Amino acid sequence: MHSMVSNETEAKAGRTTKPRGRPRSFDRETALEKAILAFWEHGYEATSVSDLTRVMDIGAPSLYAAFGDKQSLFEEVVREYGVRYGSFADRALAEEITARAAVARMLREAAAEYTDPAHPQGCLVVHAATNCSTPEVEESLRGRRNANIAAIRSRIDADVAAGTLPAGTDSAALARHAGAMIQGMSQQARDGASREELEALAEIAMAIWPRT
């Protein structure tokens, strides 16, 4: 904290006398990607600042200056994770014509994404909440998961209104079922389930959807 105050004071002084000091000696995007992978692998609570500085290969003062505290860094990590790795769900909802097709695609792509050997298994937003004792972080992650379920329900409601799904469809339960499948697939991927196993699970999940 002292270093942050000192840096801020120096920066303010520098604006009136000379350009700011030396540029950061690390690539911010590369460091952020390493932070994403660390939180994804170990969760929020189990990833310490010392863990982060080690994997990001920067000192604590540089971390605080570039990203703020651990919680601020994590908030940026979650946003960037959504762009780099988690956008398949939003794309499915935006691009598919029906809720059924969107959810089927979402589950298929979750099976592929959650088991991709190029990065940690499962979903960061699901896994990072495990054993999380920081209320603000827990609430933020819960909000993201619930927003996804709400978006699915909205598409189901639209299909019911259009007659694509039966009038008696319980959109809340069907959307929550889809959310539970995605969250469960994340955990099963971390437990070693293969892409093929999760794809088979997705097929079974879609079999319960009502038809007109």
Coordinates of C-alpha atoms in Angstrom, one line a residue:
M1 CA 0.0 0.0 0.0
H2 CA 2.9 2.3 0.8
S3 CA 4.4 1.8 -2.6
M4 CA 1.1 2.6 -4.3
V5 CA 0.9 5.9 -2.4
S6 CA 4.5 6.7 -3.2
N7 CA 4.0 5.9 -6.9
E8 CA 0.9 8.1 -7.1
T9 CA 2.8 11.0 -5.4
E10 CA 5.7 10.6 -7.7
A11 CA 3.4 10.4 -10.7
K12 CA 1.6 13.7 -9.7
A13 CA 4.9 15.4 -9.2
G14 CA 6.2 14.1 -12.5
R15 CA 3.4 15.6 -14.5
T16 CA 4.5 19.1 -13.6
T17 CA 8.3 18.6 -14.1
K18 CA 9.1 15.7 -16.5
P19 CA 7.5 12.7 -18.2
R20 CA 6.5 9.8 -16.0
G21 CA 9.2 7.3 -15.0
R22 CA 10.4 4.2 -16.8
P23 CA 7.7 2.2 -18.6
R24 CA 6.7 -1.1 -17.0
S25 CA 9.2 -3.8 -17.7
F26 CA 6.5 -6.4 -18.4
D27 CA 3.8 -7.0 -20.9
R28 CA 0.5 -6.3 -19.3
E29 CA -1.5 -8.6 -21.5
T30 CA 0.9 -11.5 -21.0
A31 CA 0.8 -11.0 -17.2
L32 CA -3.0 -10.8 -17.3
E33 CA -3.2 -14.1 -19.2
K34 CA -1.0 -15.8 -16.6
A35 CA -3.3 -14.4 -13.8
I36 CA -6.3 -15.9 -15.6
L37 CA -4.7 -19.3 -15.8
A38 CA -3.7 -19.1 -12.1
F39 CA -7.1 -18.2 -10.8
W40 CA -8.7 -20.7 -13.2
E41 CA -6.5 -23.5 -11.9
H42 CA -6.6 -22.8 -8.2
G43 CA -9.7 -20.6 -7.6
Y44 CA -9.9 -17.2 -6.0
E45 CA -9.3 -18.0 -2.3
A46 CA -6.4 -20.4 -2.8
T47 CA -4.5 -18.0 -5.2
S48 CA -2.3 -15.7 -3.1
V49 CA -0.7 -12.4 -4.1
S50 CA 2.7 -14.2 -3.8
D51 CA 1.4 -16.9 -6.2
L52 CA 0.3 -14.2 -8.6
T53 CA 3.6 -12.3 -8.6
R54 CA 5.4 -15.6 -9.1
V55 CA 3.4 -16.8 -12.1
M56 CA 3.1 -13.3 -13.6
D57 CA 6.8 -12.8 -13.1
I58 CA 6.4 -9.3 -11.6
G59 CA 7.0 -7.7 -8.2
A60 CA 4.1 -6.9 -5.9
P61 CA 4.6 -3.1 -6.4
S62 CA 4.2 -3.6 -10.2
L63 CA 1.1 -5.8 -9.7
Y64 CA -0.6 -3.2 -7.5
A65 CA 0.4 -0.4 -9.8
A66 CA -0.9 -2.2 -12.9
F67 CA -3.9 -4.0 -11.6
G68 CA -4.8 -2.8 -8.2
D69 CA -5.3 -5.3 -5.3
K70 CA -6.0 -9.0 -5.7
Q71 CA -9.8 -8.4 -5.8
S72 CA -9.5 -5.8 -8.5
L73 CA -7.2 -8.0 -10.5
F74 CA -9.6 -10.9 -10.2
E75 CA -12.5 -8.7 -11.5
E76 CA -10.5 -7.9 -14.6
V77 CA -9.5 -11.6 -14.9
V78 CA -13.2 -12.6 -14.9
R79 CA -14.1 -10.0 -17.5
E80 CA -11.2 -11.0 -19.7
Y81 CA -11.9 -14.7 -19.2
G82 CA -15.4 -14.0 -20.5
V83 CA -14.0 -12.5 -23.7
R84 CA -11.2 -15.0 -24.3
Y85 CA -12.7 -18.3 -23.1
G86 CA -16.3 -17.9 -22.0
S87 CA -18.0 -16.1 -24.9
F88 CA -19.3 -19.4 -26.5
A89 CA -22.5 -19.2 -24.4
D90 CA -23.3 -15.7 -25.4
R91 CA -22.6 -16.4 -29.1
A92 CA -24.9 -19.5 -29.0
L93 CA -27.7 -17.5 -27.6
A94 CA -27.1 -14.6 -30.1
E95 CA -26.7 -16.7 -33.2
E96 CA -29.0 -19.7 -32.9
I97 CA -32.6 -19.3 -34.1
T98 CA -34.3 -21.2 -31.2
A99 CA -33.6 -21.6 -27.5
R100 CA -33.3 -25.4 -28.0
A101 CA -30.6 -25.0 -30.7
A102 CA -28.8 -22.3 -28.6
V103 CA -28.7 -24.5 -25.4
A104 CA -27.7 -27.6 -27.4
R105 CA -24.8 -25.7 -29.0
M106 CA -23.9 -24.2 -25.6
L107 CA -23.6 -27.6 -24.0
R108 CA -21.6 -29.1 -26.9
E109 CA -19.2 -26.2 -26.9
A110 CA -18.9 -26.4 -23.1
A111 CA -17.9 -30.0 -23.5
A112 CA -15.1 -29.0 -25.9
E113 CA -14.0 -25.8 -24.0
Y114 CA -14.0 -27.4 -20.5
T115 CA -11.8 -30.3 -21.6
D116 CA -9.4 -28.4 -23.8
P117 CA -5.9 -29.5 -22.8
A118 CA -4.5 -26.0 -23.7
H119 CA -5.7 -24.5 -20.4
P120 CA -7.2 -25.5 -17.0
Q121 CA -10.3 -27.7 -17.1
G122 CA -13.8 -26.5 -16.4
C123 CA -15.1 -23.0 -16.0
L124 CA -13.3 -20.3 -14.1
V125 CA -16.5 -18.6 -13.0
V126 CA -17.7 -21.9 -11.5
H127 CA -14.5 -23.1 -10.0
A128 CA -13.3 -19.8 -8.6
A129 CA -16.3 -19.7 -6.3
T130 CA -15.3 -22.9 -4.6
N131 CA -14.4 -22.3 -0.9
C132 CA -14.6 -18.6 -1.6
S133 CA -15.0 -16.6 1.7
T134 CA -14.9 -13.1 0.2
P135 CA -18.5 -11.9 0.0
E136 CA -18.0 -9.4 -2.8
V137 CA -16.3 -12.0 -5.0
E138 CA -18.8 -14.7 -4.3
E139 CA -21.7 -12.3 -5.1
S140 CA -20.1 -11.2 -8.3
L141 CA -19.6 -14.8 -9.5
R142 CA -23.1 -15.7 -8.4
G143 CA -24.5 -12.8 -10.4
R144 CA -22.7 -13.9 -13.5
R145 CA -24.0 -17.4 -13.3
N146 CA -27.5 -16.2 -12.6
A147 CA -27.4 -13.8 -15.5
N148 CA -26.5 -16.7 -17.8
I149 CA -29.6 -18.6 -16.6
A150 CA -31.8 -15.5 -17.0
A151 CA -30.6 -15.1 -20.5
I152 CA -31.5 -18.7 -21.3
R153 CA -34.9 -18.2 -19.7
S154 CA -35.5 -15.1 -21.8
R155 CA -34.9 -17.1 -25.0
I156 CA -37.2 -19.9 -23.8
D157 CA -39.9 -17.4 -23.0
A158 CA -39.6 -16.0 -26.5
D159 CA -40.0 -19.4 -28.0
V160 CA -43.0 -20.2 -25.9
A161 CA -44.6 -16.9 -27.1
A162 CA -43.8 -17.7 -30.7
G163 CA -45.2 -21.2 -30.4
T164 CA -41.8 -22.9 -30.9
L165 CA -42.1 -24.5 -27.4
P166 CA -45.4 -25.6 -25.8
A167 CA -47.4 -23.1 -23.9
G168 CA -47.1 -25.0 -20.6
T169 CA -43.3 -25.0 -20.7
D170 CA -41.8 -24.2 -17.3
S171 CA -39.2 -21.7 -18.6
A172 CA -37.6 -21.1 -15.2
A173 CA -37.0 -24.8 -14.5
L174 CA -35.8 -25.5 -18.0
A175 CA -33.3 -22.6 -17.9
R176 CA -32.1 -23.7 -14.4
H177 CA -31.7 -27.2 -15.7
A178 CA -29.4 -25.9 -18.5
G179 CA -27.4 -23.9 -16.0
A180 CA -27.1 -26.9 -13.7
M181 CA -25.8 -28.9 -16.6
I182 CA -23.2 -26.4 -17.5
Q183 CA -22.0 -26.0 -13.9
G184 CA -22.0 -29.8 -13.5
M185 CA -20.0 -30.3 -16.7
S186 CA -17.4 -27.9 -15.4
Q187 CA -16.9 -29.9 -12.3
Q188 CA -16.9 -33.2 -14.1
A189 CA -14.3 -31.9 -16.5
R190 CA -12.1 -31.0 -13.6
D191 CA -12.7 -34.5 -12.3
G192 CA -11.3 -36.0 -15.5
A193 CA -14.4 -36.5 -17.7
S194 CA -13.5 -36.5 -21.4
R195 CA -15.0 -34.3 -24.1
E196 CA -16.9 -37.3 -25.5
E197 CA -18.3 -38.2 -22.1
L198 CA -19.6 -34.6 -21.7
E199 CA -21.0 -34.5 -25.2
A200 CA -23.0 -37.7 -24.4
L201 CA -24.2 -35.9 -21.2
A202 CA -25.3 -32.9 -23.3
E203 CA -27.3 -35.2 -25.6
I204 CA -29.2 -36.7 -22.7
A205 CA -29.8 -33.2 -21.2
M206 CA -31.4 -32.1 -24.5
A207 CA -33.7 -35.1 -24.6
I208 CA -35.9 -33.8 -21.8
W209 CA -36.7 -30.6 -23.7
P210 CA -40.5 -30.4 -24.6
R211 CA -41.6 -30.4 -28.2
T212 CA -44.6 -28.9 -29.8

